[in-house]
mmCIF file of C-alpha atoms in Angstrom:
data_model
loop_
_atom_site.group_PDB
_atom_site.id
_atom_site.type_symbol
_atom_site.label_atom_id
_atom_site.label_comp_id
_atom_site.label_asym_id
_atom_site.label_seq_id
_atom_site.Cartn_x
_atom_site.Cartn_y
_atom_site.Cartn_z
ATOM 1 C CA MET P 1 -0.025 0.044 0.010
ATOM 2 C CA HIS P 2 1.379 3.308 -0.840
ATOM 3 C CA ILE P 3 0.437 6.300 1.384
ATOM 4 C CA PHE P 4 0.412 9.566 0.006
ATOM 5 C CA PHE P 5 -0.117 13.355 1.438
ATOM 6 C CA PHE P 6 -0.062 16.391 -0.850
ATOM 7 C CA PRO P 7 0.295 18.870 -2.050
ATOM 8 C CA LEU P 8 2.772 17.524 -4.695
ATOM 9 C CA TYR P 9 5.750 19.451 -6.067
ATOM 10 C CA ASP P 10 4.474 21.761 -8.939
ATOM 11 C CA PHE P 11 5.461 20.047 -11.862
ATOM 12 C CA HIS P 12 4.261 23.198 -14.187
ATOM 13 C CA THR P 13 7.224 25.119 -13.233
ATOM 14 C CA LYS P 14 8.864 26.556 -16.351
ATOM 15 C CA GLN P 15 11.229 24.653 -17.760
ATOM 16 C CA THR P 16 13.805 27.930 -17.895
ATOM 17 C CA PHE P 17 13.908 28.177 -14.180
ATOM 18 C CA LEU P 18 15.182 24.675 -13.713
ATOM 19 C CA LYS P 19 18.602 24.166 -15.291
ATOM 20 C CA THR P 20 20.415 21.816 -13.157
ATOM 21 C CA TYR P 21 19.881 19.399 -10.477
ATOM 22 C CA ASN P 22 21.297 22.201 -8.126
ATOM 23 C CA ASP P 23 18.217 23.979 -9.112
ATOM 24 C CA PHE P 24 15.964 21.262 -8.903
ATOM 25 C CA GLU P 25 17.380 20.388 -5.088
ATOM 26 C CA GLN P 26 16.263 24.166 -4.198
ATOM 27 C CA GLU P 27 12.828 23.554 -5.575
ATOM 28 C CA ILE P 28 11.990 20.398 -3.560
ATOM 29 C CA CYS P 29 13.400 21.921 -0.211
ATOM 30 C CA ILE P 30 12.000 23.899 2.113
ATOM 31 C CA GLY P 31 13.938 27.345 2.267
ATOM 32 C CA ASN P 32 17.131 27.482 0.456
ATOM 33 C CA ILE P 33 20.127 25.544 0.717
ATOM 34 C CA LYS P 34 23.439 27.308 1.831
ATOM 35 C CA HIS P 35 26.039 25.311 -0.353
ATOM 36 C CA LYS P 36 28.734 27.363 0.939
ATOM 37 C CA ASN P 37 28.083 25.598 4.525
ATOM 38 C CA ARG P 38 28.276 22.356 2.755
ATOM 39 C CA LYS P 39 31.550 20.256 2.289
ATOM 40 C CA ALA P 40 33.220 20.861 -1.256
ATOM 41 C CA LEU P 41 33.583 17.695 -3.301
ATOM 42 C CA ARG P 42 36.790 16.905 -5.177
ATOM 43 C CA ARG P 43 35.187 15.689 -7.991
ATOM 44 C CA TYR P 44 31.756 15.423 -9.594
ATOM 45 C CA ARG P 45 29.956 12.146 -10.046
ATOM 46 C CA ARG P 46 29.083 11.334 -14.028
ATOM 47 C CA CYS P 47 25.842 12.567 -14.846
ATOM 48 C CA PRO P 48 22.935 9.768 -14.322
ATOM 49 C CA GLN P 49 22.577 7.890 -17.726
ATOM 50 C CA TYR P 50 19.357 6.490 -16.493
ATOM 51 C CA GLY P 51 16.630 7.817 -14.421
ATOM 52 C CA ILE P 52 16.826 8.582 -10.762
ATOM 53 C CA VAL P 53 14.528 8.520 -7.469
ATOM 54 C CA THR P 54 14.217 11.420 -5.150
ATOM 55 C CA ILE P 55 11.759 12.942 -2.704
ATOM 56 C CA GLU P 56 10.571 16.169 -1.487
ATOM 57 C CA GLN P 57 11.411 17.409 2.021
ATOM 58 C CA GLY P 58 8.750 17.582 4.644
ATOM 59 C CA GLY P 59 8.291 16.781 8.374
ATOM 60 C CA ARG P 60 10.768 16.230 11.141
ATOM 61 C CA LEU P 61 13.098 13.501 12.081
ATOM 62 C CA GLY P 62 10.720 10.884 11.865
ATOM 63 C CA ASN P 63 9.140 11.905 8.520
ATOM 64 C CA GLN P 64 12.624 12.341 6.958
ATOM 65 C CA MET P 65 13.863 9.057 8.133
ATOM 66 C CA TRP P 66 11.142 7.740 6.201
ATOM 67 C CA GLU P 67 11.789 10.047 3.060
ATOM 68 C CA TYR P 68 15.222 8.627 3.155
ATOM 69 C CA ALA P 69 13.991 5.436 3.427
ATOM 70 C CA ASN P 70 11.571 5.339 0.709
ATOM 71 C CA VAL P 71 14.345 6.670 -1.541
ATOM 72 C CA TRP P 72 16.660 3.795 -0.333
ATOM 73 C CA ALA P 73 14.392 1.137 -1.053
ATOM 74 C CA ILE P 74 12.900 1.869 -3.917
ATOM 75 C CA ALA P 75 16.097 2.464 -5.762
ATOM 76 C CA ARG P 76 16.698 -1.333 -4.702
ATOM 77 C CA ARG P 77 13.455 -2.062 -6.305
ATOM 78 C CA THR P 78 13.745 -0.127 -9.647
ATOM 79 C CA GLY P 79 17.322 -0.261 -10.308
ATOM 80 C CA LEU P 80 17.138 3.820 -10.507
ATOM 81 C CA GLU P 81 19.875 6.122 -9.137
ATOM 82 C CA PRO P 82 19.032 7.487 -5.649
ATOM 83 C CA TYR P 83 19.566 11.034 -4.863
ATOM 84 C CA ILE P 84 18.676 12.588 -1.282
ATOM 85 C CA PRO P 85 18.215 16.399 -1.206
ATOM 86 C CA ALA P 86 20.759 17.806 0.538
ATOM 87 C CA CYS P 87 18.283 19.828 3.138
ATOM 88 C CA ILE P 88 17.227 15.934 4.379
ATOM 89 C CA ARG P 89 21.057 14.561 4.165
ATOM 90 C CA LEU P 90 22.515 16.994 6.430
ATOM 91 C CA LYS P 91 19.786 16.549 9.495
ATOM 92 C CA LEU P 92 20.056 12.647 9.297
ATOM 93 C CA ASP P 93 23.877 12.996 9.157
ATOM 94 C CA LEU P 94 23.729 14.686 12.886
ATOM 95 C CA VAL P 95 21.992 11.749 14.057
ATOM 96 C CA PHE P 96 23.216 8.795 12.012
ATOM 97 C CA GLU P 97 26.973 7.055 11.453
ATOM 98 C CA SER P 98 27.187 6.520 7.503
ATOM 99 C CA LEU P 99 24.445 6.960 5.418
ATOM 100 C CA THR P 100 25.039 5.491 1.903
ATOM 101 C CA VAL P 101 22.356 7.568 -0.639
ATOM 102 C CA PRO P 102 24.205 10.441 -2.006
ATOM 103 C CA THR P 103 22.840 14.027 -2.462
ATOM 104 C CA PHE P 104 22.652 16.244 -5.333
ATOM 105 C CA ASP P 105 25.783 17.562 -4.780
ATOM 106 C CA GLU P 106 27.437 15.104 -6.628
ATOM 107 C CA ILE P 107 25.291 15.659 -9.912
ATOM 108 C CA GLY P 108 24.422 19.183 -9.192
ATOM 109 C CA HIS P 109 26.081 20.482 -12.365
ATOM 110 C CA CYS P 110 23.875 17.859 -14.568
ATOM 111 C CA PRO P 111 21.333 18.980 -16.563
ATOM 112 C CA PHE P 112 17.910 18.246 -15.687
ATOM 113 C CA SER P 113 14.457 18.089 -17.333
ATOM 114 C CA ILE P 114 11.078 18.006 -15.580
ATOM 115 C CA ASN P 115 9.618 16.189 -18.382
ATOM 116 C CA LYS P 116 11.329 12.973 -17.317
ATOM 117 C CA PHE P 117 9.887 12.759 -13.584
ATOM 118 C CA VAL P 118 6.628 11.215 -12.777
ATOM 119 C CA LYS P 119 4.972 11.328 -9.670
ATOM 120 C CA SER P 120 4.834 8.152 -8.262
ATOM 121 C CA LEU P 121 6.092 4.467 -8.291
ATOM 122 C CA ASP P 122 2.823 3.267 -10.125
ATOM 123 C CA ALA P 123 3.317 5.707 -12.919
ATOM 124 C CA TRP P 124 7.034 4.806 -13.616
ATOM 125 C CA ASN P 125 7.450 2.284 -16.448
ATOM 126 C CA TYR P 126 10.746 2.643 -17.866
ATOM 127 C CA THR P 127 14.463 2.975 -16.696
ATOM 128 C CA ASN P 128 14.918 6.353 -18.576
ATOM 129 C CA GLN P 129 11.983 7.831 -16.327
ATOM 130 C CA SER P 130 12.948 9.579 -12.811
ATOM 131 C CA ILE P 131 10.696 9.571 -9.828
ATOM 132 C CA LEU P 132 9.926 12.379 -7.520
ATOM 133 C CA LEU P 133 8.419 10.920 -4.539
ATOM 134 C CA PRO P 134 5.898 13.593 -2.528
ATOM 135 C CA LYS P 135 7.148 14.826 1.214
ATOM 136 C CA TYR P 136 5.239 12.310 4.074
ATOM 137 C CA SER P 137 4.864 9.319 1.270
ATOM 138 C CA ILE P 138 5.727 5.981 3.233
ATOM 139 C CA PHE P 139 6.212 3.079 1.318
ATOM 140 C CA SER P 140 6.302 0.575 4.296
ATOM 141 C CA GLU P 141 5.914 -2.627 2.019
ATOM 142 C CA ILE P 142 8.810 -2.031 0.339
ATOM 143 C CA VAL P 143 11.047 -0.365 2.754
ATOM 144 C CA LEU P 144 10.415 -3.287 5.414
ATOM 145 C CA THR P 145 11.298 -6.061 2.730
ATOM 146 C CA TRP P 146 14.991 -5.073 3.679
ATOM 147 C CA VAL P 147 13.984 -4.191 7.224
ATOM 148 C CA GLN P 148 17.324 -5.407 8.779
ATOM 149 C CA ASP P 149 19.326 -3.636 6.010
ATOM 150 C CA ILE P 150 17.597 -0.489 6.934
ATOM 151 C CA ILE P 151 18.028 -0.853 10.477
ATOM 152 C CA GLN P 152 21.847 -0.935 9.743
ATOM 153 C CA GLU P 153 21.430 2.059 7.322
ATOM 154 C CA PHE P 154 20.193 4.056 10.438
ATOM 155 C CA THR P 155 23.535 3.472 12.732
ATOM 156 C CA ILE P 156 23.095 6.080 15.427
ATOM 157 C CA LYS P 157 26.115 7.997 16.376
ATOM 158 C CA GLU P 158 28.060 6.320 19.049
ATOM 159 C CA ARG P 159 28.048 9.351 21.286
ATOM 160 C CA TYR P 160 24.195 9.191 21.363
ATOM 161 C CA LEU P 161 24.360 5.445 22.301
ATOM 162 C CA GLN P 162 26.997 6.239 24.916
ATOM 163 C CA LYS P 163 24.757 8.624 26.631
ATOM 164 C CA SER P 164 21.709 6.506 26.054
ATOM 165 C CA GLU P 165 23.384 3.732 28.024
ATOM 166 C CA GLN P 166 24.145 6.013 30.959
ATOM 167 C CA ILE P 167 20.414 6.995 31.089
ATOM 168 C CA LEU P 168 19.441 3.295 30.919
ATOM 169 C CA LEU P 169 22.036 2.524 33.641
ATOM 170 C CA GLN P 170 20.307 5.449 35.610
ATOM 171 C CA ALA P 171 16.855 4.283 35.030
ATOM 172 C CA SER P 172 17.885 0.382 36.196
ATOM 173 C CA LYS P 173 18.880 2.161 39.669
ATOM 174 C CA GLY P 174 22.053 -0.149 39.754
ATOM 175 C CA ILE P 175 19.782 -3.810 39.196
ATOM 176 C CA SER P 176 21.646 -5.973 36.838
ATOM 177 C CA ASN P 177 19.587 -8.153 34.034
ATOM 178 C CA CYS P 178 17.060 -5.364 33.346
ATOM 179 C CA THR P 179 14.759 -5.642 30.636
ATOM 180 C CA PHE P 180 14.126 -2.387 29.073
ATOM 181 C CA VAL P 181 10.735 -1.092 27.277
ATOM 182 C CA GLY P 182 10.993 1.841 25.786
ATOM 183 C CA VAL P 183 7.852 4.058 26.256
ATOM 184 C CA HIS P 184 7.286 6.713 23.317
ATOM 185 C CA ILE P 185 4.366 9.170 24.473
ATOM 186 C CA ARG P 186 3.174 11.654 21.623
ATOM 187 C CA ARG P 187 1.098 14.473 22.787
ATOM 188 C CA THR P 188 0.744 18.206 22.258
ATOM 189 C CA ASP P 189 0.378 19.006 18.267
ATOM 190 C CA TYR P 190 -0.624 15.336 17.531
ATOM 191 C CA ILE P 191 -3.834 15.546 19.628
ATOM 192 C CA ARG P 192 -5.017 18.233 17.303
ATOM 193 C CA TYR P 193 -3.754 16.429 14.386
ATOM 194 C CA LEU P 194 -5.486 13.342 15.388
ATOM 195 C CA LEU P 195 -8.650 14.742 16.205
ATOM 196 C CA ARG P 196 -8.786 16.320 12.647
ATOM 197 C CA LYS P 197 -7.244 13.628 10.937
ATOM 198 C CA TYR P 198 -8.930 10.377 12.009
ATOM 199 C CA LYS P 199 -11.678 11.903 14.326
ATOM 200 C CA VAL P 200 -10.265 9.700 17.399
ATOM 201 C CA GLN P 201 -8.797 10.869 20.776
ATOM 202 C CA PRO P 202 -5.221 10.438 22.268
ATOM 203 C CA ALA P 203 -4.444 7.603 23.712
ATOM 204 C CA ASP P 204 -5.098 7.946 27.410
ATOM 205 C CA ALA P 205 -2.971 6.528 30.564
ATOM 206 C CA GLU P 206 -5.208 3.367 30.292
ATOM 207 C CA PHE P 207 -3.439 2.093 27.011
ATOM 208 C CA TYR P 208 -0.015 2.545 28.575
ATOM 209 C CA MET P 209 -0.916 0.973 31.391
ATOM 210 C CA ASN P 210 -2.457 -2.088 29.869
ATOM 211 C CA SER P 211 0.319 -2.460 27.567
ATOM 212 C CA MET P 212 2.933 -2.303 30.444
ATOM 213 C CA LYS P 213 1.029 -5.260 32.321
ATOM 214 C CA TYR P 214 1.160 -7.112 29.137
ATOM 215 C CA TYR P 215 5.063 -7.211 29.101
ATOM 216 C CA GLU P 216 5.039 -7.374 33.140
ATOM 217 C CA ARG P 217 3.468 -10.740 32.459
ATOM 218 C CA LYS P 218 6.047 -12.094 30.234
ATOM 219 C CA TYR P 219 9.026 -10.744 31.505
ATOM 220 C CA LYS P 220 10.994 -10.135 34.717
ATOM 221 C CA ASN P 221 12.882 -7.067 36.207
ATOM 222 C CA LEU P 222 11.233 -4.831 33.513
ATOM 223 C CA VAL P 223 11.993 -0.995 33.284
ATOM 224 C CA PHE P 224 9.854 1.148 31.574
ATOM 225 C CA VAL P 225 11.761 4.037 29.997
ATOM 226 C CA ILE P 226 9.389 6.767 28.773
ATOM 227 C CA VAL P 227 9.963 9.426 26.507
ATOM 228 C CA SER P 228 7.338 12.182 25.423
ATOM 229 C CA ASP P 229 7.101 15.730 24.378
ATOM 230 C CA ASP P 230 5.012 16.183 27.435
ATOM 231 C CA PRO P 231 7.125 14.719 30.063
ATOM 232 C CA LEU P 232 5.153 16.418 32.705
ATOM 233 C CA TRP P 233 1.969 14.468 31.753
ATOM 234 C CA CYS P 234 3.824 11.409 32.182
ATOM 235 C CA GLN P 235 5.409 12.215 35.369
ATOM 236 C CA LYS P 236 1.890 12.662 36.672
ATOM 237 C CA LYS P 237 0.275 9.652 35.133
ATOM 238 C CA PHE P 238 3.321 7.036 35.697
ATOM 239 C CA GLY P 239 5.976 8.420 37.973
ATOM 240 C CA HIS P 240 4.530 6.820 41.067
ATOM 241 C CA MET P 241 5.333 3.480 39.618
ATOM 242 C CA HIS P 242 8.558 1.759 40.833
ATOM 243 C CA ASN P 243 9.789 0.716 37.261
ATOM 244 C CA VAL P 244 8.842 3.669 35.527
ATOM 245 C CA PHE P 245 11.467 6.369 34.694
ATOM 246 C CA VAL P 246 10.435 9.270 32.857
ATOM 247 C CA VAL P 247 13.388 10.835 30.546
ATOM 248 C CA GLY P 248 13.974 14.513 30.650
ATOM 249 C CA LYS P 249 11.573 15.791 33.274
ATOM 250 C CA LYS P 250 13.954 18.564 33.877
ATOM 251 C CA VAL P 251 15.758 19.462 30.749
ATOM 252 C CA PRO P 252 14.483 18.072 27.334
ATOM 253 C CA ASN P 253 16.928 15.987 25.464
ATOM 254 C CA SER P 254 17.612 16.300 21.760
ATOM 255 C CA ALA P 255 15.422 13.906 19.110
ATOM 256 C CA ALA P 256 18.607 12.274 18.205
ATOM 257 C CA LEU P 257 19.063 11.385 22.165
ATOM 258 C CA ASP P 258 15.614 10.111 22.484
ATOM 259 C CA LEU P 259 16.125 7.989 19.495
ATOM 260 C CA ALA P 260 19.247 6.585 20.878
ATOM 261 C CA ILE P 261 17.276 5.984 24.230
ATOM 262 C CA LEU P 262 14.279 4.209 22.261
ATOM 263 C CA ALA P 263 16.340 2.366 19.998
ATOM 264 C CA SER P 264 18.619 0.646 22.819
ATOM 265 C CA CYS P 265 15.807 -0.591 24.687
ATOM 266 C CA ASN P 266 14.597 -4.285 24.271
ATOM 267 C CA HIS P 267 10.868 -3.732 23.427
ATOM 268 C CA THR P 268 8.561 -0.948 22.703
ATOM 269 C CA ILE P 269 5.313 0.572 23.683
ATOM 270 C CA PHE P 270 4.187 3.964 21.506
ATOM 271 C CA ASP P 271 1.218 5.224 20.202
ATOM 272 C CA TYR P 272 1.428 6.962 16.896
ATOM 273 C CA GLY P 273 3.631 9.032 14.671
ATOM 274 C CA THR P 274 6.480 8.166 12.498
ATOM 275 C CA TYR P 275 9.008 9.218 15.112
ATOM 276 C CA GLY P 276 7.521 6.492 17.739
ATOM 277 C CA THR P 277 7.229 3.755 14.529
ATOM 278 C CA TRP P 278 11.164 4.036 13.887
ATOM 279 C CA SER P 279 12.114 3.746 17.901
ATOM 280 C CA ALA P 280 10.324 0.661 17.746
ATOM 281 C CA ILE P 281 11.583 -0.298 14.369
ATOM 282 C CA LEU P 282 15.020 -0.015 15.469
ATOM 283 C CA ALA P 283 14.765 -1.672 18.881
ATOM 284 C CA GLY P 284 13.449 -4.532 17.518
ATOM 285 C CA GLY P 285 11.781 -6.961 20.299
ATOM 286 C CA GLU P 286 8.325 -6.799 20.560
ATOM 287 C CA THR P 287 6.103 -3.670 20.082
ATOM 288 C CA ILE P 288 2.551 -2.402 21.311
ATOM 289 C CA TYR P 289 1.110 0.349 19.511
ATOM 290 C CA PHE P 290 -2.074 1.975 19.932
ATOM 291 C CA ASN P 291 -4.813 0.783 16.703
ATOM 292 C CA ILE P 292 -5.656 3.467 14.757
ATOM 293 C CA THR P 293 -7.696 2.486 11.531
ATOM 294 C CA ASN P 294 -5.772 3.246 8.291
ATOM 295 C CA HIS P 295 -3.151 4.673 10.295
ATOM 296 C CA ALA P 296 0.775 4.460 8.731
ATOM 297 C CA SER P 297 2.040 2.347 12.263
ATOM 298 C CA VAL P 298 -0.678 0.017 11.717
ATOM 299 C CA ARG P 299 0.204 -1.085 8.590
ATOM 300 C CA VAL P 300 3.913 -1.403 9.713
ATOM 301 C CA GLY P 301 2.583 -3.388 12.649
ATOM 302 C CA GLN P 302 0.877 -5.862 10.088
ATOM 303 C CA LEU P 303 4.058 -6.081 8.068
ATOM 304 C CA LEU P 304 6.368 -7.133 11.261
ATOM 305 C CA PRO P 305 6.595 -9.624 13.437
ATOM 306 C CA ASN P 306 6.006 -9.519 17.314
ATOM 307 C CA TRP P 307 4.038 -6.156 16.915
ATOM 308 C CA HIS P 308 0.472 -6.203 18.510
ATOM 309 C CA ALA P 309 -2.062 -3.602 18.287
ATOM 310 C CA MET P 310 -3.966 -2.769 21.360
ATOM 311 C CA SER P 311 -6.600 0.159 22.207
#
């Protein structure tokens, strides 16, 4: 199933304004890219002989991980050359060790024609065609065909992993052989989005409590490590529990560090959103997620083993 969110890139832009792939990259990024701040390449790559696959920029870390993964996976599926806009790659490079999909820096000098691009994978039918995917796309079926490879692709930088280990040690209170369950609780802006998009109320405390009880029946020495955009709400609801540790109660962590904490856990509970989805994918183990009909996280849960929907 292919999930698209619109609006798409304007394919009616006059050809005279798009001369090279550098020009094209500026059009599919939010805001201008400051090339002077980017590492200069010693030599350019050859211009693409056939088609390429790329994507528009949209959203924050979780969305941009999907955008990168879509390009990476569809290139594998089609044989097209993958290129990621620098506005996406520069942000992901701050979090991950060694991403392999190049940016347009390497072919920025090459001539570009919008007429060779189609708007979706379904519309693509020959190797000389290129694909421009819309922002917020989620090709879960294709990406998760190579789930272990994409986990390897998203290797988190060592400094974040080391810091996450320190936080998990603190959460364990010195108890050895703990089983860590990362709990991602998304609130703030996403509550309004759920009401507008899906006409559903957000997950309440009962969902998280029931999910915790599921793990408590299966594992010993459990520690639930809660990461949230509303840690005060989490502390109020769960802070009294002896095996719960709420991260960032005083000073919020960066999105990169929170992702490293969740990915370092053995199992996952999350409610919704691309960030929570990726934290569960990277962690592996079992996952419990909030059941919302037609939500992207539900589709991912249907594709991966040991993922369980709960409402």
